[in-house]
Amino acid sequence: MLFYLQNEIDNCSLNLLIKNMSEVNSIANMRRVYQLQSLLEKDANPDPIKQFENWWMHAIETKVEEPNAMTLATCNASGKPSARIVLLKEIKKNGFVFFTNYQSRKAKDIEENGFAALVFFWKELERQIRIEGLVKKVSSEESDEYFSIRPRESQIGAWSSPQSSVIENREFLQENVLKFSSQFQSGKVPRPDFWGGYIVEPAVIEFWQGRPGRLHDRLRYSLSEHHDWNIERLAP
Ligand SMILES: Cc1cc2nc3c(=O)[nH]c(=O)nc-3n(C[C@H](O)[C@H](O)[C@H](O)COP(=O)(O)O)c2cc1C
């Protein structure tokens, strides 16, 4: 009897423990208190590219992991969205540059609908940056220049992968790597004409700084008809 009671108690506490553990681990209960810094109008640079560069330098100094990884969202002609990560390779006065395959799904979307969005999330700094604008190809000279400084392995990789196409198996890629490695021998690997850069020219950039109590700071820069940047605060 005593043993039975003891067992009952054990089962009860076990259930409680399991319940508590599952609450602790549940997605609904996962949240972080954002408290590191603020983003106030008085501190914001009037030019969003400069503001981006300020935050970028801070991300580098504080060793944010892969700060140049950004989500690129595109839409096809029927408005169907798709998103993926690409790497920012250059910050220019007029926008943000990444490189990819010009026959990929994203490239087809961009051909059909020239607008795209980028999102950076720098967890360590509790910061998000959202960029929206028109996407254009960079010049072939710029693509050549960047392609020429890529590791040889990545250059061969660009030739070997018909990005976004269905392929039969992994061997297909490995055979292509062998084929293109022997084609280019040890000489220079030229840039394939189906590979190059795009620039996202921002019309809107929003800087988001996490704050306590979910009262985050959001400053949105929008390009006016006169090509000035208007800054507005958005509710979090
Ligand atoms: C960290 C990271 C960086 C990436 N960088 C690039 C990149 O710079 N360019 C690119 O084409 N794909 C990059 N990819 C792969 C893309 O996310 C995606 O799989 C690929 O571009 C095909 O996308 P699509 O089929 O929508 O065109 C990266 C993926 C990750 C996870």
PDB file of C-alpha atoms and ligand atoms in Angstrom:
ATOM      1  CA  MET A   1       0.000   0.000   0.000  1.00  0.00           C
ATOM      2  CA  LEU A   2       2.752   2.357   1.008  1.00  0.00           C
ATOM      3  CA  PHE A   3       4.609   1.376  -2.126  1.00  0.00           C
ATOM      4  CA  TYR A   4       1.455   2.046  -4.194  1.00  0.00           C
ATOM      5  CA  LEU A   5       1.059   5.560  -2.660  1.00  0.00           C
ATOM      6  CA  GLN A   6       4.679   6.365  -3.209  1.00  0.00           C
ATOM      7  CA  ASN A   7       4.270   5.322  -6.831  1.00  0.00           C
ATOM      8  CA  GLU A   8       1.211   7.555  -7.199  1.00  0.00           C
ATOM      9  CA  ILE A   9       3.138  10.550  -5.834  1.00  0.00           C
ATOM     10  CA  ASP A  10       6.028   9.783  -8.103  1.00  0.00           C
ATOM     11  CA  ASN A  11       3.751   9.620 -11.093  1.00  0.00           C
ATOM     12  CA  CYS A  12       2.139  12.914 -10.120  1.00  0.00           C
ATOM     13  CA  SER A  13       5.435  14.734  -9.709  1.00  0.00           C
ATOM     14  CA  LEU A  14       6.709  13.124 -12.852  1.00  0.00           C
ATOM     15  CA  ASN A  15       3.697  14.433 -14.790  1.00  0.00           C
ATOM     16  CA  LEU A  16       4.231  17.891 -13.309  1.00  0.00           C
ATOM     17  CA  LEU A  17       7.895  17.767 -14.191  1.00  0.00           C
ATOM     18  CA  ILE A  18       7.124  16.707 -17.755  1.00  0.00           C
ATOM     19  CA  LYS A  19       4.486  19.480 -18.033  1.00  0.00           C
ATOM     20  CA  ASN A  20       6.951  22.091 -16.739  1.00  0.00           C
ATOM     21  CA  MET A  21       9.675  20.835 -19.030  1.00  0.00           C
ATOM     22  CA  SER A  22       7.437  20.912 -22.073  1.00  0.00           C
ATOM     23  CA  GLU A  23       6.329  24.457 -21.158  1.00  0.00           C
ATOM     24  CA  VAL A  24       9.930  25.543 -20.837  1.00  0.00           C
ATOM     25  CA  ASN A  25      10.755  23.984 -24.201  1.00  0.00           C
ATOM     26  CA  SER A  26       7.574  24.995 -26.017  1.00  0.00           C
ATOM     27  CA  ILE A  27       7.897  27.310 -28.990  1.00  0.00           C
ATOM     28  CA  ALA A  28       5.095  29.505 -27.594  1.00  0.00           C
ATOM     29  CA  ASN A  29       7.196  30.214 -24.519  1.00  0.00           C
ATOM     30  CA  MET A  30      10.375  31.047 -26.360  1.00  0.00           C
ATOM     31  CA  ARG A  31      11.071  34.749 -26.223  1.00  0.00           C
ATOM     32  CA  ARG A  32      14.030  36.938 -25.556  1.00  0.00           C
ATOM     33  CA  VAL A  33      14.098  40.272 -23.741  1.00  0.00           C
ATOM     34  CA  TYR A  34      15.590  42.829 -26.134  1.00  0.00           C
ATOM     35  CA  GLN A  35      17.445  45.453 -24.152  1.00  0.00           C
ATOM     36  CA  LEU A  36      20.818  46.214 -25.691  1.00  0.00           C
ATOM     37  CA  GLN A  37      20.302  49.573 -27.358  1.00  0.00           C
ATOM     38  CA  SER A  38      17.914  52.096 -28.858  1.00  0.00           C
ATOM     39  CA  LEU A  39      17.384  53.739 -32.243  1.00  0.00           C
ATOM     40  CA  LEU A  40      16.246  57.335 -31.808  1.00  0.00           C
ATOM     41  CA  GLU A  41      15.573  59.903 -34.522  1.00  0.00           C
ATOM     42  CA  LYS A  42      18.337  62.137 -33.181  1.00  0.00           C
ATOM     43  CA  ASP A  43      20.899  59.372 -33.706  1.00  0.00           C
ATOM     44  CA  ALA A  44      19.734  58.208 -37.152  1.00  0.00           C
ATOM     45  CA  ASN A  45      21.765  59.265 -40.187  1.00  0.00           C
ATOM     46  CA  PRO A  46      19.547  61.104 -42.728  1.00  0.00           C
ATOM     47  CA  ASP A  47      20.919  58.812 -45.467  1.00  0.00           C
ATOM     48  CA  PRO A  48      19.791  55.176 -45.000  1.00  0.00           C
ATOM     49  CA  ILE A  49      22.838  53.773 -46.808  1.00  0.00           C
ATOM     50  CA  LYS A  50      25.070  55.600 -44.295  1.00  0.00           C
ATOM     51  CA  GLN A  51      22.822  54.394 -41.476  1.00  0.00           C
ATOM     52  CA  PHE A  52      23.205  50.863 -42.881  1.00  0.00           C
ATOM     53  CA  GLU A  53      26.986  51.300 -42.998  1.00  0.00           C
ATOM     54  CA  ASN A  54      27.014  52.465 -39.360  1.00  0.00           C
ATOM     55  CA  TRP A  55      25.107  49.372 -38.275  1.00  0.00           C
ATOM     56  CA  TRP A  56      27.241  47.227 -40.595  1.00  0.00           C
ATOM     57  CA  MET A  57      30.470  48.465 -38.950  1.00  0.00           C
ATOM     58  CA  HIS A  58      28.966  47.764 -35.556  1.00  0.00           C
ATOM     59  CA  ALA A  59      28.036  44.237 -36.732  1.00  0.00           C
ATOM     60  CA  ILE A  60      31.628  43.653 -37.872  1.00  0.00           C
ATOM     61  CA  GLU A  61      33.123  45.081 -34.651  1.00  0.00           C
ATOM     62  CA  THR A  62      30.868  42.947 -32.480  1.00  0.00           C
ATOM     63  CA  LYS A  63      31.583  39.861 -34.607  1.00  0.00           C
ATOM     64  CA  VAL A  64      28.004  39.133 -35.653  1.00  0.00           C
ATOM     65  CA  GLU A  65      28.065  35.727 -37.322  1.00  0.00           C
ATOM     66  CA  GLU A  66      27.690  35.952 -41.126  1.00  0.00           C
ATOM     67  CA  PRO A  67      26.353  39.523 -41.062  1.00  0.00           C
ATOM     68  CA  ASN A  68      26.200  39.491 -44.884  1.00  0.00           C
ATOM     69  CA  ALA A  69      23.646  36.642 -44.979  1.00  0.00           C
ATOM     70  CA  MET A  70      20.332  38.183 -45.979  1.00  0.00           C
ATOM     71  CA  THR A  71      16.918  36.861 -46.915  1.00  0.00           C
ATOM     72  CA  LEU A  72      15.966  37.761 -50.473  1.00  0.00           C
ATOM     73  CA  ALA A  73      12.235  37.634 -51.201  1.00  0.00           C
ATOM     74  CA  THR A  74      10.994  37.751 -54.780  1.00  0.00           C
ATOM     75  CA  CYS A  75       7.620  37.311 -56.454  1.00  0.00           C
ATOM     76  CA  ASN A  76       6.695  35.818 -59.789  1.00  0.00           C
ATOM     77  CA  ALA A  77       4.259  37.313 -62.306  1.00  0.00           C
ATOM     78  CA  SER A  78       1.254  35.823 -60.527  1.00  0.00           C
ATOM     79  CA  GLY A  79       2.333  37.315 -57.204  1.00  0.00           C
ATOM     80  CA  LYS A  80       3.548  34.029 -55.723  1.00  0.00           C
ATOM     81  CA  PRO A  81       6.396  34.829 -53.292  1.00  0.00           C
ATOM     82  CA  SER A  82       9.554  32.853 -52.582  1.00  0.00           C
ATOM     83  CA  ALA A  83      12.447  33.612 -50.240  1.00  0.00           C
ATOM     84  CA  ARG A  84      15.967  32.346 -49.719  1.00  0.00           C
ATOM     85  CA  ILE A  85      19.268  33.432 -48.168  1.00  0.00           C
ATOM     86  CA  VAL A  86      21.946  35.044 -50.348  1.00  0.00           C
ATOM     87  CA  LEU A  87      25.157  36.836 -49.407  1.00  0.00           C
ATOM     88  CA  LEU A  88      25.580  40.588 -49.604  1.00  0.00           C
ATOM     89  CA  LYS A  89      28.773  41.218 -51.576  1.00  0.00           C
ATOM     90  CA  GLU A  90      28.867  44.991 -51.884  1.00  0.00           C
ATOM     91  CA  ILE A  91      27.206  48.043 -50.375  1.00  0.00           C
ATOM     92  CA  LYS A  92      27.004  50.757 -53.028  1.00  0.00           C
ATOM     93  CA  LYS A  93      25.665  54.321 -52.833  1.00  0.00           C
ATOM     94  CA  ASN A  94      22.597  53.142 -54.751  1.00  0.00           C
ATOM     95  CA  GLY A  95      22.047  49.691 -53.290  1.00  0.00           C
ATOM     96  CA  PHE A  96      22.946  46.202 -52.169  1.00  0.00           C
ATOM     97  CA  VAL A  97      24.695  43.685 -54.446  1.00  0.00           C
ATOM     98  CA  PHE A  98      24.490  39.886 -54.488  1.00  0.00           C
ATOM     99  CA  PHE A  99      25.564  37.259 -57.028  1.00  0.00           C
ATOM    100  CA  THR A 100      23.708  34.271 -58.340  1.00  0.00           C
ATOM    101  CA  ASN A 101      22.693  32.168 -61.323  1.00  0.00           C
ATOM    102  CA  TYR A 102      20.742  34.175 -63.917  1.00  0.00           C
ATOM    103  CA  GLN A 103      18.644  31.086 -64.769  1.00  0.00           C
ATOM    104  CA  SER A 104      17.642  30.282 -61.186  1.00  0.00           C
ATOM    105  CA  ARG A 105      14.143  30.535 -59.773  1.00  0.00           C
ATOM    106  CA  LYS A 106      14.946  33.888 -58.164  1.00  0.00           C
ATOM    107  CA  ALA A 107      16.276  35.199 -61.494  1.00  0.00           C
ATOM    108  CA  LYS A 108      13.074  34.114 -63.265  1.00  0.00           C
ATOM    109  CA  ASP A 109      11.024  35.864 -60.569  1.00  0.00           C
ATOM    110  CA  ILE A 110      13.107  39.022 -61.013  1.00  0.00           C
ATOM    111  CA  GLU A 111      12.585  38.898 -64.794  1.00  0.00           C
ATOM    112  CA  GLU A 112       8.822  38.677 -64.261  1.00  0.00           C
ATOM    113  CA  ASN A 113       8.595  41.115 -61.358  1.00  0.00           C
ATOM    114  CA  GLY A 114      11.433  43.548 -60.788  1.00  0.00           C
ATOM    115  CA  PHE A 115      10.625  44.244 -57.128  1.00  0.00           C
ATOM    116  CA  ALA A 116      12.288  42.375 -54.291  1.00  0.00           C
ATOM    117  CA  ALA A 117      12.837  42.614 -50.547  1.00  0.00           C
ATOM    118  CA  LEU A 118      15.883  41.906 -48.411  1.00  0.00           C
ATOM    119  CA  VAL A 119      15.949  41.179 -44.683  1.00  0.00           C
ATOM    120  CA  PHE A 120      18.962  41.109 -42.384  1.00  0.00           C
ATOM    121  CA  PHE A 121      18.628  39.743 -38.846  1.00  0.00           C
ATOM    122  CA  TRP A 122      21.580  40.450 -36.583  1.00  0.00           C
ATOM    123  CA  LYS A 123      20.571  38.473 -33.528  1.00  0.00           C
ATOM    124  CA  GLU A 124      23.586  39.461 -31.448  1.00  0.00           C
ATOM    125  CA  LEU A 125      22.638  43.146 -31.795  1.00  0.00           C
ATOM    126  CA  GLU A 126      18.860  42.569 -31.651  1.00  0.00           C
ATOM    127  CA  ARG A 127      18.550  44.293 -35.011  1.00  0.00           C
ATOM    128  CA  GLN A 128      16.599  43.748 -38.207  1.00  0.00           C
ATOM    129  CA  ILE A 129      16.910  45.698 -41.453  1.00  0.00           C
ATOM    130  CA  ARG A 130      14.243  45.460 -44.154  1.00  0.00           C
ATOM    131  CA  ILE A 131      14.918  46.726 -47.657  1.00  0.00           C
ATOM    132  CA  GLU A 132      12.467  46.962 -50.558  1.00  0.00           C
ATOM    133  CA  GLY A 133      13.188  48.107 -54.062  1.00  0.00           C
ATOM    134  CA  LEU A 134      13.849  47.457 -57.719  1.00  0.00           C
ATOM    135  CA  VAL A 135      16.373  44.824 -58.732  1.00  0.00           C
ATOM    136  CA  LYS A 136      18.718  45.325 -61.681  1.00  0.00           C
ATOM    137  CA  LYS A 137      21.610  43.329 -63.095  1.00  0.00           C
ATOM    138  CA  VAL A 138      25.018  44.831 -62.354  1.00  0.00           C
ATOM    139  CA  SER A 139      27.327  45.438 -65.336  1.00  0.00           C
ATOM    140  CA  SER A 140      29.084  42.423 -66.858  1.00  0.00           C
ATOM    141  CA  GLU A 141      32.403  44.065 -65.900  1.00  0.00           C
ATOM    142  CA  GLU A 142      31.366  44.086 -62.228  1.00  0.00           C
ATOM    143  CA  SER A 143      30.263  40.454 -62.438  1.00  0.00           C
ATOM    144  CA  ASP A 144      33.554  39.514 -64.151  1.00  0.00           C
ATOM    145  CA  GLU A 145      35.518  41.300 -61.472  1.00  0.00           C
ATOM    146  CA  TYR A 146      33.756  39.543 -58.608  1.00  0.00           C
ATOM    147  CA  PHE A 147      33.799  36.143 -60.358  1.00  0.00           C
ATOM    148  CA  SER A 148      37.561  36.445 -60.873  1.00  0.00           C
ATOM    149  CA  ILE A 149      38.216  36.728 -57.126  1.00  0.00           C
ATOM    150  CA  ARG A 150      36.043  33.736 -56.157  1.00  0.00           C
ATOM    151  CA  PRO A 151      37.885  30.552 -55.136  1.00  0.00           C
ATOM    152  CA  ARG A 152      38.466  28.291 -58.153  1.00  0.00           C
ATOM    153  CA  GLU A 153      36.257  25.639 -56.577  1.00  0.00           C
ATOM    154  CA  SER A 154      33.328  28.079 -56.496  1.00  0.00           C
ATOM    155  CA  GLN A 155      34.027  29.165 -60.076  1.00  0.00           C
ATOM    156  CA  ILE A 156      33.849  25.531 -61.244  1.00  0.00           C
ATOM    157  CA  GLY A 157      30.788  25.108 -59.031  1.00  0.00           C
ATOM    158  CA  ALA A 158      29.011  27.942 -60.847  1.00  0.00           C
ATOM    159  CA  TRP A 159      29.590  26.152 -64.202  1.00  0.00           C
ATOM    160  CA  SER A 160      28.575  22.791 -62.772  1.00  0.00           C
ATOM    161  CA  SER A 161      25.247  23.630 -61.147  1.00  0.00           C
ATOM    162  CA  PRO A 162      22.109  24.458 -63.168  1.00  0.00           C
ATOM    163  CA  GLN A 163      20.772  26.210 -60.081  1.00  0.00           C
ATOM    164  CA  SER A 164      17.112  25.522 -59.206  1.00  0.00           C
ATOM    165  CA  SER A 165      16.726  22.770 -61.870  1.00  0.00           C
ATOM    166  CA  VAL A 166      15.737  19.251 -60.867  1.00  0.00           C
ATOM    167  CA  ILE A 167      18.734  16.932 -61.220  1.00  0.00           C
ATOM    168  CA  GLU A 168      18.814  13.158 -61.103  1.00  0.00           C
ATOM    169  CA  ASN A 169      21.381  12.676 -58.369  1.00  0.00           C
ATOM    170  CA  ARG A 170      24.513  14.106 -56.725  1.00  0.00           C
ATOM    171  CA  GLU A 171      26.745  12.262 -59.201  1.00  0.00           C
ATOM    172  CA  PHE A 172      25.402  14.614 -61.885  1.00  0.00           C
ATOM    173  CA  LEU A 173      27.119  17.524 -60.084  1.00  0.00           C
ATOM    174  CA  GLN A 174      30.310  15.578 -59.433  1.00  0.00           C
ATOM    175  CA  GLU A 175      30.551  14.583 -63.108  1.00  0.00           C
ATOM    176  CA  ASN A 176      30.029  18.212 -64.113  1.00  0.00           C
ATOM    177  CA  VAL A 177      32.807  19.288 -61.755  1.00  0.00           C
ATOM    178  CA  LEU A 178      35.165  16.771 -63.389  1.00  0.00           C
ATOM    179  CA  LYS A 179      34.055  17.865 -66.860  1.00  0.00           C
ATOM    180  CA  PHE A 180      34.580  21.598 -66.244  1.00  0.00           C
ATOM    181  CA  SER A 181      37.792  21.071 -64.253  1.00  0.00           C
ATOM    182  CA  SER A 182      39.302  19.253 -67.219  1.00  0.00           C
ATOM    183  CA  GLN A 183      37.846  21.770 -69.699  1.00  0.00           C
ATOM    184  CA  PHE A 184      39.512  24.705 -67.936  1.00  0.00           C
ATOM    185  CA  GLN A 185      42.623  22.717 -66.923  1.00  0.00           C
ATOM    186  CA  SER A 186      44.681  24.952 -64.660  1.00  0.00           C
ATOM    187  CA  GLY A 187      43.942  28.110 -66.656  1.00  0.00           C
ATOM    188  CA  LYS A 188      41.599  30.967 -65.814  1.00  0.00           C
ATOM    189  CA  VAL A 189      37.959  29.991 -65.337  1.00  0.00           C
ATOM    190  CA  PRO A 190      35.801  32.470 -67.286  1.00  0.00           C
ATOM    191  CA  ARG A 191      32.517  33.700 -65.845  1.00  0.00           C
ATOM    192  CA  PRO A 192      29.566  31.808 -67.312  1.00  0.00           C
ATOM    193  CA  ASP A 193      27.174  34.254 -68.965  1.00  0.00           C
ATOM    194  CA  PHE A 194      24.358  32.684 -66.924  1.00  0.00           C
ATOM    195  CA  TRP A 195      25.972  33.847 -63.685  1.00  0.00           C
ATOM    196  CA  GLY A 196      26.348  37.378 -62.285  1.00  0.00           C
ATOM    197  CA  GLY A 197      25.271  40.084 -59.925  1.00  0.00           C
ATOM    198  CA  TYR A 198      22.120  41.972 -59.094  1.00  0.00           C
ATOM    199  CA  ILE A 199      21.685  45.207 -57.208  1.00  0.00           C
ATOM    200  CA  VAL A 200      18.634  45.922 -55.073  1.00  0.00           C
ATOM    201  CA  GLU A 201      18.053  49.681 -55.288  1.00  0.00           C
ATOM    202  CA  PRO A 202      16.117  50.606 -52.155  1.00  0.00           C
ATOM    203  CA  ALA A 203      12.931  52.659 -52.181  1.00  0.00           C
ATOM    204  CA  VAL A 204      12.238  51.765 -48.541  1.00  0.00           C
ATOM    205  CA  ILE A 205      14.633  50.769 -45.731  1.00  0.00           C
ATOM    206  CA  GLU A 206      13.458  50.049 -42.212  1.00  0.00           C
ATOM    207  CA  PHE A 207      15.801  49.786 -39.239  1.00  0.00           C
ATOM    208  CA  TRP A 208      14.430  47.799 -36.295  1.00  0.00           C
ATOM    209  CA  GLN A 209      16.013  47.784 -32.879  1.00  0.00           C
ATOM    210  CA  GLY A 210      14.664  45.397 -30.248  1.00  0.00           C
ATOM    211  CA  ARG A 211      13.591  47.117 -26.988  1.00  0.00           C
ATOM    212  CA  PRO A 212      12.139  45.827 -23.711  1.00  0.00           C
ATOM    213  CA  GLY A 213       8.409  45.084 -23.415  1.00  0.00           C
ATOM    214  CA  ARG A 214       8.101  44.633 -27.189  1.00  0.00           C
ATOM    215  CA  LEU A 215       8.228  48.449 -27.555  1.00  0.00           C
ATOM    216  CA  HIS A 216      10.833  48.195 -30.271  1.00  0.00           C
ATOM    217  CA  ASP A 217      12.213  51.127 -32.259  1.00  0.00           C
ATOM    218  CA  ARG A 218      11.323  51.146 -35.963  1.00  0.00           C
ATOM    219  CA  LEU A 219      12.531  53.900 -38.270  1.00  0.00           C
ATOM    220  CA  ARG A 220      11.413  53.680 -41.885  1.00  0.00           C
ATOM    221  CA  TYR A 221      13.171  55.638 -44.633  1.00  0.00           C
ATOM    222  CA  SER A 222      11.096  56.116 -47.808  1.00  0.00           C
ATOM    223  CA  LEU A 223      12.325  57.689 -51.008  1.00  0.00           C
ATOM    224  CA  SER A 224      10.142  60.652 -52.043  1.00  0.00           C
ATOM    225  CA  GLU A 225       9.305  61.704 -55.617  1.00  0.00           C
ATOM    226  CA  HIS A 226      12.046  64.330 -55.257  1.00  0.00           C
ATOM    227  CA  HIS A 227      14.564  61.639 -54.315  1.00  0.00           C
ATOM    228  CA  ASP A 228      14.802  62.747 -50.679  1.00  0.00           C
ATOM    229  CA  TRP A 229      14.565  60.282 -47.841  1.00  0.00           C
ATOM    230  CA  ASN A 230      11.642  60.726 -45.419  1.00  0.00           C
ATOM    231  CA  ILE A 231      12.065  59.177 -41.999  1.00  0.00           C
ATOM    232  CA  GLU A 232       9.013  57.977 -40.066  1.00  0.00           C
ATOM    233  CA  ARG A 233       8.643  56.085 -36.825  1.00  0.00           C
ATOM    234  CA  LEU A 234       6.448  52.987 -37.002  1.00  0.00           C
ATOM    235  CA  ALA A 235       4.643  51.334 -34.132  1.00  0.00           C
ATOM    236  CA  PRO A 236       6.247  48.049 -33.178  1.00  0.00           C
TER     237      PRO A 236
HETATM  238  C1  LIG B   1      24.237  31.223 -45.815  1.00  0.00           C
HETATM  239  C2  LIG B   1      23.777  31.041 -47.249  1.00  0.00           C
HETATM  240  C3  LIG B   1      24.317  31.840 -48.238  1.00  0.00           C
HETATM  241  C4  LIG B   1      23.905  31.692 -49.561  1.00  0.00           C
HETATM  242  N1  LIG B   1      24.406  32.549 -50.504  1.00  0.00           N
HETATM  243  C5  LIG B   1      23.965  32.469 -51.778  1.00  0.00           C
HETATM  244  C6  LIG B   1      24.375  33.424 -52.743  1.00  0.00           C
HETATM  245  O1  LIG B   1      25.100  34.400 -52.463  1.00  0.00           O
HETATM  246  N2  LIG B   1      23.928  33.258 -54.004  1.00  0.00           N
HETATM  247  C7  LIG B   1      23.093  32.246 -54.375  1.00  0.00           C
HETATM  248  O2  LIG B   1      22.739  32.149 -55.548  1.00  0.00           O
HETATM  249  N3  LIG B   1      22.663  31.338 -53.464  1.00  0.00           N
HETATM  250  C8  LIG B   1      23.065  31.435 -52.184  1.00  0.00           C
HETATM  251  N4  LIG B   1      22.610  30.540 -51.247  1.00  0.00           N
HETATM  252  C9  LIG B   1      21.687  29.477 -51.680  1.00  0.00           C
HETATM  253  C10 LIG B   1      20.264  30.051 -51.799  1.00  0.00           C
HETATM  254  O3  LIG B   1      19.690  30.175 -50.504  1.00  0.00           O
HETATM  255  C11 LIG B   1      19.336  29.229 -52.698  1.00  0.00           C
HETATM  256  O4  LIG B   1      19.324  27.872 -52.272  1.00  0.00           O
HETATM  257  C12 LIG B   1      19.770  29.269 -54.159  1.00  0.00           C
HETATM  258  O5  LIG B   1      20.188  30.564 -54.536  1.00  0.00           O
HETATM  259  C13 LIG B   1      18.632  28.841 -55.061  1.00  0.00           C
HETATM  260  O6  LIG B   1      17.525  29.687 -54.859  1.00  0.00           O
HETATM  261  P1  LIG B   1      16.334  29.804 -55.931  1.00  0.00           P
HETATM  262  O7  LIG B   1      16.041  28.409 -56.384  1.00  0.00           O
HETATM  263  O8  LIG B   1      15.192  30.416 -55.197  1.00  0.00           O
HETATM  264  O9  LIG B   1      16.812  30.680 -57.058  1.00  0.00           O
HETATM  265  C14 LIG B   1      22.976  30.678 -49.910  1.00  0.00           C
HETATM  266  C15 LIG B   1      22.429  29.887 -48.904  1.00  0.00           C
HETATM  267  C16 LIG B   1      22.814  30.070 -47.592  1.00  0.00           C
HETATM  268  C17 LIG B   1      22.178  29.216 -46.522  1.00  0.00           C
END
